[in-house]
Short mmCIF file of C-alpha atoms in Angstrom, two decimals:
data_model
loop_
_atom_site.label_atom_id
_atom_site.label_comp_id
_atom_site.label_asym_id
_atom_site.label_seq_id
_atom_site.Cartn_x
_atom_site.Cartn_y
_atom_site.Cartn_z
CA MET S 13 24.90 -10.20 5.80
CA LEU S 14 28.72 -10.34 5.64
CA ARG S 15 30.05 -7.43 3.69
CA ALA S 16 33.29 -6.00 2.49
CA ASP S 17 33.03 -2.27 1.54
CA GLU S 18 35.73 -0.85 -0.58
CA VAL S 19 38.42 -2.66 1.05
CA SER S 20 42.20 -2.31 -0.01
CA PHE S 21 44.92 -4.27 1.50
CA ARG S 22 48.71 -4.72 1.07
CA TYR S 23 51.17 -6.73 3.00
CA ASP S 24 53.91 -4.07 3.04
CA ASP S 25 53.33 -0.37 3.74
CA HIS S 26 55.34 0.34 0.63
CA GLY S 27 54.43 -2.75 -1.45
CA PRO S 28 51.76 -3.20 -4.22
CA TRP S 29 48.02 -3.36 -3.32
CA VAL S 30 46.94 -7.01 -3.39
CA LEU S 31 43.20 -5.61 -3.23
CA GLU S 32 42.20 -2.26 -4.09
CA GLY S 33 38.58 -0.79 -3.60
CA VAL S 34 37.02 -4.31 -3.56
CA SER S 35 33.44 -4.75 -2.32
CA PHE S 36 31.70 -8.14 -1.68
CA ALA S 37 28.53 -9.32 -0.02
CA ALA S 38 27.26 -12.68 1.07
CA ALA S 39 23.49 -12.95 1.78
CA PRO S 40 22.25 -15.07 4.67
CA GLY S 41 21.37 -18.87 4.13
CA GLN S 42 22.83 -19.21 0.58
CA VAL S 43 26.02 -20.00 -1.17
CA THR S 44 27.85 -17.15 -2.72
CA ALA S 45 30.73 -17.88 -4.88
CA LEU S 46 33.83 -15.71 -5.08
CA ARG S 47 35.47 -16.53 -8.30
CA GLY S 48 38.85 -15.46 -9.81
CA PRO S 49 42.08 -16.68 -11.29
CA SER S 50 45.03 -17.60 -9.17
CA GLY S 51 46.97 -14.55 -7.78
CA ARG S 52 43.88 -12.29 -8.02
CA GLY S 53 43.67 -11.96 -4.19
CA LYS S 54 40.81 -14.35 -3.26
CA THR S 55 42.63 -15.91 -0.26
CA THR S 56 43.64 -12.46 0.92
CA LEU S 57 39.87 -11.33 0.75
CA ALA S 58 38.95 -14.50 2.62
CA ARG S 59 41.32 -13.59 5.42
CA LEU S 60 39.87 -10.20 5.57
CA LEU S 61 36.31 -11.46 5.61
CA ALA S 62 37.30 -13.94 8.48
CA GLY S 63 39.04 -11.26 10.46
CA TYR S 64 42.41 -12.63 10.22
CA LEU S 65 43.72 -9.61 8.46
CA SER S 66 42.50 -5.82 8.63
CA PRO S 67 42.16 -3.70 5.65
CA GLN S 68 44.24 -0.52 5.32
CA ARG S 69 41.13 1.08 3.78
CA GLY S 70 37.39 0.22 3.83
CA GLN S 71 35.77 -2.25 6.37
CA VAL S 72 34.37 -5.70 6.85
CA THR S 73 31.17 -5.98 8.77
CA LEU S 74 28.67 -8.57 9.77
CA ASP S 75 25.06 -7.35 9.99
CA GLY S 76 26.50 -3.71 10.08
CA ALA S 77 28.89 -4.22 12.83
CA PRO S 78 32.68 -5.01 12.97
CA LEU S 79 33.68 -8.68 13.62
CA PRO S 80 34.22 -9.56 17.09
CA VAL S 81 37.81 -9.58 18.30
CA ALA S 82 37.38 -12.14 21.11
CA GLY S 83 35.52 -15.23 21.67
CA ARG S 84 34.48 -17.78 19.11
CA SER S 85 34.07 -16.15 15.87
CA PRO S 86 30.84 -16.37 13.97
CA VAL S 87 32.82 -16.41 10.65
CA GLN S 88 34.85 -19.49 10.17
CA LEU S 89 37.54 -20.02 7.42
CA VAL S 90 38.44 -23.52 5.87
CA LEU S 91 41.63 -23.35 3.92
CA GLN S 92 42.86 -25.20 0.95
CA HIS S 93 45.58 -26.65 3.01
CA PRO S 94 44.14 -28.13 6.27
CA GLU S 95 47.49 -28.89 7.79
CA HIS S 96 47.90 -25.08 8.40
CA ALA S 97 44.82 -24.94 10.50
CA LEU S 98 45.62 -27.94 12.84
CA ASP S 99 48.34 -27.89 15.49
CA PRO S 100 50.71 -30.63 14.65
CA ARG S 101 51.43 -31.17 18.53
CA TRP S 102 47.80 -31.94 19.28
CA ARG S 103 45.93 -35.19 18.54
CA LEU S 104 43.02 -34.56 16.23
CA GLY S 105 40.42 -35.13 18.92
CA ARG S 106 41.70 -32.30 20.98
CA SER S 107 41.67 -29.98 17.93
CA LEU S 108 38.07 -30.91 17.15
CA ALA S 109 36.88 -30.62 20.91
CA GLU S 110 38.43 -27.09 21.00
CA ALA S 111 35.90 -25.73 18.53
CA GLY S 112 32.84 -27.09 20.51
CA PRO S 113 30.68 -30.23 20.69
CA THR S 114 30.40 -32.29 17.46
CA ASP S 115 27.41 -34.41 16.81
CA ASP S 116 27.65 -37.92 15.41
CA ARG S 117 25.76 -37.20 12.30
CA LEU S 118 28.39 -34.59 11.26
CA LEU S 119 31.16 -37.16 11.68
CA GLU S 120 29.05 -39.70 9.83
CA ASP S 121 28.23 -37.34 6.85
CA LEU S 122 32.02 -36.62 6.49
CA SER S 123 33.05 -40.26 6.87
CA ILE S 124 35.35 -39.54 9.87
CA ASP S 125 36.51 -42.58 11.52
CA ALA S 126 36.61 -42.19 15.33
CA ALA S 127 40.13 -43.79 15.35
CA TRP S 128 41.46 -40.78 13.60
CA LEU S 129 40.70 -38.68 16.68
CA ALA S 130 43.54 -40.32 18.54
CA ARG S 131 46.05 -39.54 15.72
CA TYR S 132 48.12 -36.56 14.97
CA PRO S 133 47.69 -34.53 11.63
CA ASN S 134 50.76 -35.97 10.03
CA GLU S 135 49.22 -39.46 10.21
CA LEU S 136 46.31 -38.65 8.08
CA SER S 137 46.00 -38.00 4.23
CA GLY S 138 45.08 -34.59 2.92
CA GLY S 139 41.55 -35.54 2.21
CA GLU S 140 41.13 -36.92 5.75
CA LEU S 141 42.51 -33.78 7.17
CA GLN S 142 40.19 -31.66 5.13
CA ARG S 143 37.15 -33.56 6.51
CA LEU S 144 38.45 -32.99 10.13
CA ALA S 145 38.94 -29.21 9.31
CA LEU S 146 35.53 -28.80 7.96
CA ALA S 147 34.11 -30.62 11.02
CA ARG S 148 35.90 -28.39 13.17
CA ALA S 149 34.82 -25.32 11.54
CA LEU S 150 31.09 -26.36 11.68
CA ALA S 151 31.45 -27.30 15.33
CA ALA S 152 31.98 -23.85 16.11
CA ARG S 153 28.42 -23.13 15.07
CA PRO S 154 29.21 -20.38 12.62
CA ARG S 155 26.86 -17.96 10.99
CA VAL S 156 29.19 -17.74 7.88
CA LEU S 157 31.74 -20.36 6.62
CA LEU S 158 34.34 -19.27 4.06
CA ALA S 159 35.46 -22.33 1.92
CA ASP S 160 38.70 -21.31 0.23
CA GLU S 161 39.34 -23.96 -2.59
CA ILE S 162 38.51 -26.72 -0.02
CA SER S 163 38.07 -29.41 -2.50
CA VAL S 164 40.41 -28.49 -5.35
CA MET S 165 42.93 -31.14 -4.40
CA LEU S 166 40.60 -33.93 -3.54
CA ASP S 167 39.14 -36.95 -5.25
CA ALA S 168 35.60 -36.61 -6.52
CA ILE S 169 33.98 -38.76 -3.65
CA THR S 170 35.72 -36.66 -0.94
CA GLN S 171 34.71 -33.46 -2.72
CA ALA S 172 31.10 -34.46 -3.08
CA GLN S 173 30.95 -35.51 0.73
CA LEU S 174 32.26 -32.03 1.66
CA TRP S 175 29.93 -30.05 -0.31
CA HIS S 176 26.84 -32.34 0.40
CA THR S 177 27.50 -31.60 4.11
CA LEU S 178 27.78 -27.95 3.69
CA LEU S 179 24.78 -27.68 1.54
CA ARG S 180 22.76 -29.54 4.16
CA HIS S 181 23.80 -26.87 6.70
CA VAL S 182 22.71 -24.22 4.36
CA ARG S 183 19.39 -25.70 3.94
CA GLU S 184 18.61 -26.89 7.47
CA ASP S 185 20.54 -24.31 9.64
CA GLY S 186 20.59 -21.27 7.45
CA LEU S 187 24.37 -21.20 7.10
CA THR S 188 25.86 -18.68 4.86
CA VAL S 189 28.64 -20.11 2.79
CA VAL S 190 31.19 -18.26 0.65
CA ALA S 191 32.70 -20.65 -1.97
CA ILE S 192 36.07 -19.32 -3.06
CA SER S 193 37.25 -20.91 -6.25
CA HIS S 194 38.29 -20.74 -9.90
CA ASP S 195 36.41 -23.99 -10.73
CA ASP S 196 33.46 -22.84 -12.89
CA GLU S 197 32.16 -26.42 -12.92
CA LEU S 198 31.97 -26.63 -9.24
CA LEU S 199 30.40 -23.43 -8.77
CA SER S 200 27.73 -23.93 -11.34
CA VAL S 201 26.43 -26.73 -9.18
CA VAL S 202 26.82 -25.38 -5.61
CA ALA S 203 26.37 -21.52 -5.82
CA ASP S 204 23.23 -19.32 -5.78
CA GLU S 205 25.35 -16.32 -6.87
CA VAL S 206 28.81 -16.04 -8.53
CA ASP S 207 30.69 -12.92 -7.81
CA ASP S 208 33.88 -12.14 -9.70
CA LEU S 209 36.71 -9.96 -8.35
CA ASP S 210 36.09 -7.62 -11.26
CA GLY S 211 32.85 -6.78 -9.80
CA THR S 212 30.40 -8.78 -11.91
CA LEU S 213 27.51 -10.74 -10.37
CA ASP S 214 25.83 -13.81 -11.78
CA ARG S 215 22.53 -14.80 -10.01
CA ARG S 216 21.31 -18.27 -10.63
CA ALA S 217 18.83 -20.74 -9.28
CA HIS S 218 20.22 -23.27 -6.81
CA VAL S 219 20.65 -26.64 -8.57
CA ALA S 220 22.17 -28.59 -5.73
CA ALA S 221 19.35 -28.88 -3.34
#
């Protein structure tokens, strides 16, 4: 289980707390949604859960142990803006290969054209880049995938492709997914549980199998 226990974080030693005393847990092999309005600290919490940031107070653990600081992380984060995760100097094939071997089924599920792999990030659309970013995260064979507003700016077809692929990995591989969004309609379809940053928890049956 991925847990944040009473974490507090601020970007400046004398600045305001972005998060203060926040706890969150994502159970294995299901989709747990983290819901909240813009500016509430969802992305900051995602970066703490992924190990990109360290809390000033509290701790983040995976199965009771701190996240590893070296090697390929078992917790992968996919951002709303995929261009931030892809080196603009690298062809996309190199970025994908860096994460690990990618099976053909994954590329097919995400409608990734093999010709894209010879291109640079600025040669693809936002939706195409997001498919590559998700494929790259899944190629790392994570135990937990954090999806931070990954489909909010995408058309309905691309959005459905991304979530269909993620839900398949939840069912077949036991992947744990944290869906971070303010989109109640989306979360009502994909999430087993919805956790608000104010601490309320809504347990529900999975309706997207």
